[in-house]
mmCIF file of C-alpha atoms in Angstrom:
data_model
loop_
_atom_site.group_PDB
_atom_site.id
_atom_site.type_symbol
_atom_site.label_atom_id
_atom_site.label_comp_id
_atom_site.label_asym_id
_atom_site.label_seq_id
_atom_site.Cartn_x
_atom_site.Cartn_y
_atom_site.Cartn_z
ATOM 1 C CA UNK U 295 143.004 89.419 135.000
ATOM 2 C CA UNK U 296 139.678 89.687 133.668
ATOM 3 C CA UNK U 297 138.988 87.566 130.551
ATOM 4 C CA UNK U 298 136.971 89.450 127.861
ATOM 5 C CA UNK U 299 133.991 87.710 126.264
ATOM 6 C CA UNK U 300 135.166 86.476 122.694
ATOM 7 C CA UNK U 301 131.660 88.711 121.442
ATOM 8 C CA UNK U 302 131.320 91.620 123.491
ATOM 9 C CA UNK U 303 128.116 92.390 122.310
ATOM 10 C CA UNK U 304 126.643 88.648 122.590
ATOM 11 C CA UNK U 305 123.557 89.746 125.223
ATOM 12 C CA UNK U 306 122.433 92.589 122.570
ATOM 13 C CA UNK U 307 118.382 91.723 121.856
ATOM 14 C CA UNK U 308 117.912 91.089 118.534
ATOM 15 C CA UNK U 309 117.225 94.218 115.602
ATOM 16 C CA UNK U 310 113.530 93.569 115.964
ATOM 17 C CA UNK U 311 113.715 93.339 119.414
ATOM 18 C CA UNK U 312 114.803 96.708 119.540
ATOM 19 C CA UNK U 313 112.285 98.356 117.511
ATOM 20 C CA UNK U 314 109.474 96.997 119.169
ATOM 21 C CA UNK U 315 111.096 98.630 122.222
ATOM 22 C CA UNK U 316 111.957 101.617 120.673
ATOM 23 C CA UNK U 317 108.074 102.130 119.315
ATOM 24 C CA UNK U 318 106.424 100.944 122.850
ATOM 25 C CA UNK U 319 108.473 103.970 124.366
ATOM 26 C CA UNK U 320 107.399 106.440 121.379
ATOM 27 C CA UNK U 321 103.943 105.326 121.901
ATOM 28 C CA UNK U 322 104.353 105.555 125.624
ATOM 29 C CA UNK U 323 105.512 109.240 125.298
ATOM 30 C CA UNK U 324 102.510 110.077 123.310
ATOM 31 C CA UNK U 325 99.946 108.569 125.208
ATOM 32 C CA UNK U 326 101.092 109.922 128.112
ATOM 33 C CA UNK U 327 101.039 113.547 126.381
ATOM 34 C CA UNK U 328 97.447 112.946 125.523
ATOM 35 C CA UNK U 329 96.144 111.802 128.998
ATOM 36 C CA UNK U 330 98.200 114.503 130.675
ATOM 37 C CA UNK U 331 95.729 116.778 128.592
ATOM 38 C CA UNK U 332 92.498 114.482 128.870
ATOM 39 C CA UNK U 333 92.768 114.649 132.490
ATOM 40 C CA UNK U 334 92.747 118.616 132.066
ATOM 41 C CA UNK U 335 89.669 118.076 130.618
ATOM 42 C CA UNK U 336 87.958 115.716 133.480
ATOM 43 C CA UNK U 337 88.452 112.572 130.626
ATOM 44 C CA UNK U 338 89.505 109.209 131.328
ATOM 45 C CA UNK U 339 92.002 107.859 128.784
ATOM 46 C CA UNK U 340 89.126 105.639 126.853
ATOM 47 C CA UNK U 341 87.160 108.958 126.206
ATOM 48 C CA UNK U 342 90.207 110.807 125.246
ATOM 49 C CA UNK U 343 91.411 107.876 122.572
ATOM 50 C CA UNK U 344 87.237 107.825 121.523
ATOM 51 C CA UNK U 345 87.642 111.386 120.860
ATOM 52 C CA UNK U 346 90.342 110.890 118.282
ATOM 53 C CA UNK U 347 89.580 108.238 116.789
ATOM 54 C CA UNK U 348 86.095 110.168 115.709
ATOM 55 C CA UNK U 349 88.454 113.222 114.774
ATOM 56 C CA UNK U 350 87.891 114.498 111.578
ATOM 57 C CA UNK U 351 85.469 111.986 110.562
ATOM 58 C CA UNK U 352 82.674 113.273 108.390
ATOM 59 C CA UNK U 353 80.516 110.147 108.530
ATOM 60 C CA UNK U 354 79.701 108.244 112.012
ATOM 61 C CA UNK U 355 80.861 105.177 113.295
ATOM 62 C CA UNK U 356 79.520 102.549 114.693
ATOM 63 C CA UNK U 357 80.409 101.301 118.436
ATOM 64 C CA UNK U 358 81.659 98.039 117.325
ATOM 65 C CA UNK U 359 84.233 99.799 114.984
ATOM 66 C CA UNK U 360 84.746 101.446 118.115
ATOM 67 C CA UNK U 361 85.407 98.722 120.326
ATOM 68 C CA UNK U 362 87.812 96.932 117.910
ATOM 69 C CA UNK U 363 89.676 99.920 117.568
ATOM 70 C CA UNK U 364 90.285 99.982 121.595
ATOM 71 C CA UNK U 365 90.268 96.463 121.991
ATOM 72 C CA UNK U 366 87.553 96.476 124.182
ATOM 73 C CA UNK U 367 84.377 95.029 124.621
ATOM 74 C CA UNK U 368 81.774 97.001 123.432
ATOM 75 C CA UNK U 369 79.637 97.298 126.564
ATOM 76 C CA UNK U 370 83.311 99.025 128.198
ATOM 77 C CA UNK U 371 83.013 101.222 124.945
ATOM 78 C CA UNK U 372 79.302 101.446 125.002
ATOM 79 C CA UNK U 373 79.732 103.016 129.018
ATOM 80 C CA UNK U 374 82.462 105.738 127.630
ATOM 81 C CA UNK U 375 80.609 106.687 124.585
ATOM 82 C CA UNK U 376 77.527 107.461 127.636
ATOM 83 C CA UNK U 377 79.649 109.446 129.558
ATOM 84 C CA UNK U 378 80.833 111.747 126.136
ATOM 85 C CA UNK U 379 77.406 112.098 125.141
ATOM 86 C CA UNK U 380 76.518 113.219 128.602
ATOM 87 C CA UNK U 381 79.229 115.817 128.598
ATOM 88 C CA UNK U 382 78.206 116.806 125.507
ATOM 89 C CA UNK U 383 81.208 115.613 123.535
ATOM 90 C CA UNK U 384 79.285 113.228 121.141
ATOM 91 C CA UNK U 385 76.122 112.757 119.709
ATOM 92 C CA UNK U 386 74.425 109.521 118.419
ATOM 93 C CA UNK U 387 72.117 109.169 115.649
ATOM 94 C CA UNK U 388 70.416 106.975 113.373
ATOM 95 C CA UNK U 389 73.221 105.677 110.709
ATOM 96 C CA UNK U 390 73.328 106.871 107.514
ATOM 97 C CA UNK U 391 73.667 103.725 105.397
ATOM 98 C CA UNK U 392 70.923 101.672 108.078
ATOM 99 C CA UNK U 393 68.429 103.406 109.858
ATOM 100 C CA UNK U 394 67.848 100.820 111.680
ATOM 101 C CA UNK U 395 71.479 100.724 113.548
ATOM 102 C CA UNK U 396 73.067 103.655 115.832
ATOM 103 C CA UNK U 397 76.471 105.970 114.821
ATOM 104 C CA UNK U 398 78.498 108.436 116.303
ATOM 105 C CA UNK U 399 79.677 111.879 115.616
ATOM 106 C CA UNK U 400 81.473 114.048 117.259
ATOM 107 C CA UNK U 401 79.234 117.486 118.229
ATOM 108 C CA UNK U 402 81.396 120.835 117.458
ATOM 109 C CA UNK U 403 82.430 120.982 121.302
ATOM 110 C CA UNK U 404 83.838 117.454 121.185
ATOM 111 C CA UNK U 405 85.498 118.859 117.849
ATOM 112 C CA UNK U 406 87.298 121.090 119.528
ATOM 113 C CA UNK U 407 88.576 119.370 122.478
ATOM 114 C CA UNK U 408 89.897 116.652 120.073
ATOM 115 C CA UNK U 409 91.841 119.546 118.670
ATOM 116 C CA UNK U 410 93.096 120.956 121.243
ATOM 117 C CA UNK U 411 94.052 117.267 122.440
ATOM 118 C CA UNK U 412 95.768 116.210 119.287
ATOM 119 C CA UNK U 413 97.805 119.397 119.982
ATOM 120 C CA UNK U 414 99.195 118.226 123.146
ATOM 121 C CA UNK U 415 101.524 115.476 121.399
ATOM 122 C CA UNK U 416 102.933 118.356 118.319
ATOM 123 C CA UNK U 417 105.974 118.119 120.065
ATOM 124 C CA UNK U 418 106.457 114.715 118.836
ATOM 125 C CA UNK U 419 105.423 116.575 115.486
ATOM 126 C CA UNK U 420 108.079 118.948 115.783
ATOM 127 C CA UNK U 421 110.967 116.268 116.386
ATOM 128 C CA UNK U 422 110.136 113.999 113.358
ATOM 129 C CA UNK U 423 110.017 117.267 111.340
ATOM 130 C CA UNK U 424 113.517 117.654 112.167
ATOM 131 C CA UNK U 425 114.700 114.623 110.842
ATOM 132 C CA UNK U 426 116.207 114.767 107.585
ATOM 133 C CA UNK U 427 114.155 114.606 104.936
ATOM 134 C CA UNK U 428 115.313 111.100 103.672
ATOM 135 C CA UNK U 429 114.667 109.907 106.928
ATOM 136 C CA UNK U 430 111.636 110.568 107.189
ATOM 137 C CA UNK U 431 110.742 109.174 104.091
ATOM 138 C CA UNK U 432 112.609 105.777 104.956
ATOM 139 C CA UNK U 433 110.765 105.698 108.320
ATOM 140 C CA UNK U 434 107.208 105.773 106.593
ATOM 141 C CA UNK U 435 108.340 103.438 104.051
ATOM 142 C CA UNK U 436 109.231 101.485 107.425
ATOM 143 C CA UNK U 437 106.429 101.953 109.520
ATOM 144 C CA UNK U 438 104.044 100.921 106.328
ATOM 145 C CA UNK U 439 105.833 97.766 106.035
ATOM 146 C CA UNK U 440 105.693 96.983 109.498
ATOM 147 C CA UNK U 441 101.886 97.347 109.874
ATOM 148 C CA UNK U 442 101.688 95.387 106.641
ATOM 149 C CA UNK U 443 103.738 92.314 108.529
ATOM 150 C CA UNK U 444 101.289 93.017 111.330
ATOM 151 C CA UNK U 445 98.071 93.135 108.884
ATOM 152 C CA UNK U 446 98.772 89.498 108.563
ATOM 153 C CA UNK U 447 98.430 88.208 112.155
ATOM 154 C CA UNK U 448 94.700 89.878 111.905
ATOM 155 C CA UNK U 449 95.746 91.694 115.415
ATOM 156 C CA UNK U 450 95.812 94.951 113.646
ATOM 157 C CA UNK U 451 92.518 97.004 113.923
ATOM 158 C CA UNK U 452 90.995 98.259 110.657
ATOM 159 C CA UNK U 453 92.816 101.636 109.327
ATOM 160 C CA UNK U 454 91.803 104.472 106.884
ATOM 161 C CA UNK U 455 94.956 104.349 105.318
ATOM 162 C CA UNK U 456 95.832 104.112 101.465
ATOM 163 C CA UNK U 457 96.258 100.262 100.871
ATOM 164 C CA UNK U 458 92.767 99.550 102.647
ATOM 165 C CA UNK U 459 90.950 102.023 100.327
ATOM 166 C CA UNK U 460 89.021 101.419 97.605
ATOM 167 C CA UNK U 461 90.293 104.460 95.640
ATOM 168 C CA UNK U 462 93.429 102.849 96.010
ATOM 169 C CA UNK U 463 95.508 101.498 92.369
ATOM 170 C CA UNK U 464 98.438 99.335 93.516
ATOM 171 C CA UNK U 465 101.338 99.938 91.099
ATOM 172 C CA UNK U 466 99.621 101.447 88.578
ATOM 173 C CA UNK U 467 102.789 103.508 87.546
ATOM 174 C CA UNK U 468 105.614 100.309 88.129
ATOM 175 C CA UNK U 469 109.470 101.668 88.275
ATOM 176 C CA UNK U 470 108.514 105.376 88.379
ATOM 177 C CA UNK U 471 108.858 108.085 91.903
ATOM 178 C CA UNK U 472 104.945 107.521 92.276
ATOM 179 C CA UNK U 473 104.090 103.755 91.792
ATOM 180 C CA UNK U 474 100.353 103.934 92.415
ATOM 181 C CA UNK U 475 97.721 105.980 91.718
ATOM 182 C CA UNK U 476 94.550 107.740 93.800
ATOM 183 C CA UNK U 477 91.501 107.736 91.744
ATOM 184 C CA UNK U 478 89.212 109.713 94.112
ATOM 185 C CA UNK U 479 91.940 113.085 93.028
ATOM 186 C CA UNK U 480 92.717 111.089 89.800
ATOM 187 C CA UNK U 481 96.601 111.717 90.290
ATOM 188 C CA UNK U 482 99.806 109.424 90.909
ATOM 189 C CA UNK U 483 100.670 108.366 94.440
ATOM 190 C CA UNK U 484 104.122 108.476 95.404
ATOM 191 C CA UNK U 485 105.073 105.841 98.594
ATOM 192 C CA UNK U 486 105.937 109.608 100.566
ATOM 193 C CA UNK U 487 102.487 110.619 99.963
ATOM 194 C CA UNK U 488 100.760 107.333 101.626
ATOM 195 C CA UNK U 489 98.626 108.408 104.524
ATOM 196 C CA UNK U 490 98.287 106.068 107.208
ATOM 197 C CA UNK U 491 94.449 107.876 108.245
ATOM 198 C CA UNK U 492 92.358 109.586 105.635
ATOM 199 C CA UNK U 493 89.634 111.556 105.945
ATOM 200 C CA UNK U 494 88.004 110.530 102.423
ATOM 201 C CA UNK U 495 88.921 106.559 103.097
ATOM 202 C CA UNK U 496 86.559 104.763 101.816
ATOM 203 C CA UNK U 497 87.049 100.490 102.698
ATOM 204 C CA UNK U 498 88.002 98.369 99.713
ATOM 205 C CA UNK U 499 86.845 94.859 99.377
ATOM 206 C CA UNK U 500 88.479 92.376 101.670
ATOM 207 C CA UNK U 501 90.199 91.310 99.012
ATOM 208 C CA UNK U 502 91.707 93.765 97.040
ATOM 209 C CA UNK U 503 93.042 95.018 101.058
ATOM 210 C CA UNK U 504 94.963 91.789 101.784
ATOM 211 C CA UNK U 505 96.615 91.745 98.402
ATOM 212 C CA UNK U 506 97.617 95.155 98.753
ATOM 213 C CA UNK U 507 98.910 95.037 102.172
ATOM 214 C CA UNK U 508 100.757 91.902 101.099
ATOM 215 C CA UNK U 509 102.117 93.504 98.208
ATOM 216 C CA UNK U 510 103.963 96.312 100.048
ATOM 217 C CA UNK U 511 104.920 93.739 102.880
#
């Protein structure tokens, strides 16, 4: 007679455990969307991730930003940046706030592509759509305070999201639907309405960021 264990579930990894899992997976279903479609386009996966991570970016960037954002060193992103501007993907230019440094911009073609390869993962789109509204609120509530928790072991590269901007007014509004308030649209912000990457991000002091991203941890 087999003797049942007194907790039945006593090998189950703990909560946290699990959601690490369960976002490595997500992330692993997404990236793989994206390279499936990079390699359409004769791109290695560095150049694809380069390409949207310049998406939709009206000023350039430098390639340090873009290393850190790849965790790579920057002569590794210095030799895929080459490779984009030789396929005509990106240009580089003199910076706009130093003219003495170098930033990147993506050229119309490169504009494009990164279109068509942010397109490639809308299924993923499409499923979180489904989700109940409340869900989907609770899992950006979720996701924010994760990447807060995360903000404070400094392994997190630098975001264009809400709490990092400087248009950004933590609890402005305490108690009410929409807390804080956007002063570049002048307007309350409710925690639904946080993006995570905005094009009109512009970086708050050091700072004024860690408090903020402390405050909503």
């Amino acid at each position: 007679m087999d003797i049942q264990p007194e907790n039945p579930w006593q090998g189950t990894p703990d909560i946290s455990a699990r959601i690490v899992v369960a976002i490595a997976r997500v992330a692993s279903v997404l990236r793989a969307g994206v390279w499936e479609a990079a390699t359409a386009e004769h791109l290695n996966p560095a150049q694809a991730e380069i390409l949207q991570l310049l998406r939709d970016r009206t000023q350039g960037v430098r390639l340090s930003w873009l290393a850190a954002q790849l965790s790579v060193s920057a002569a590794s992103a210095s030799d895929s940046v080459t490779a984009l501007v030789a396929k005509g993907l990106v240009r580089k230019a003199r910076a706009e706030d130093d003219g003495r440094a170098s930033a990147l911009w993506l050229t119309e073609e490169g504009k494009a592509l990164a279109a068509r390869m942010a397109g490639a993962v809308s299924f993923a789109d499409e499923a979180a759509a489904r989700l109940p509204g409340e869900d989907q609120a609770a899992l950006l509530i979720g996701l924010f305070k994760l990447i807060a928790q995360l903000q404070k072991s400094e392994r997190f590269p630098a975001l264009r999201a809400c709490l990092s901007c400087r248009y950004f007014e933590a609890n402005a509004f305490p108690g009410s639907a929409a807390p804080h308030h956007c002063a570049l649209v002048k307007a309350p912000l409710p925690i639904t309405f946080l993006r995570i990457d905005c094009a009109e991000h512009v970086p708050a002091d050091p700072v004024t960021e860690r408090r903020n991203w402390d405050a909503f941890a």
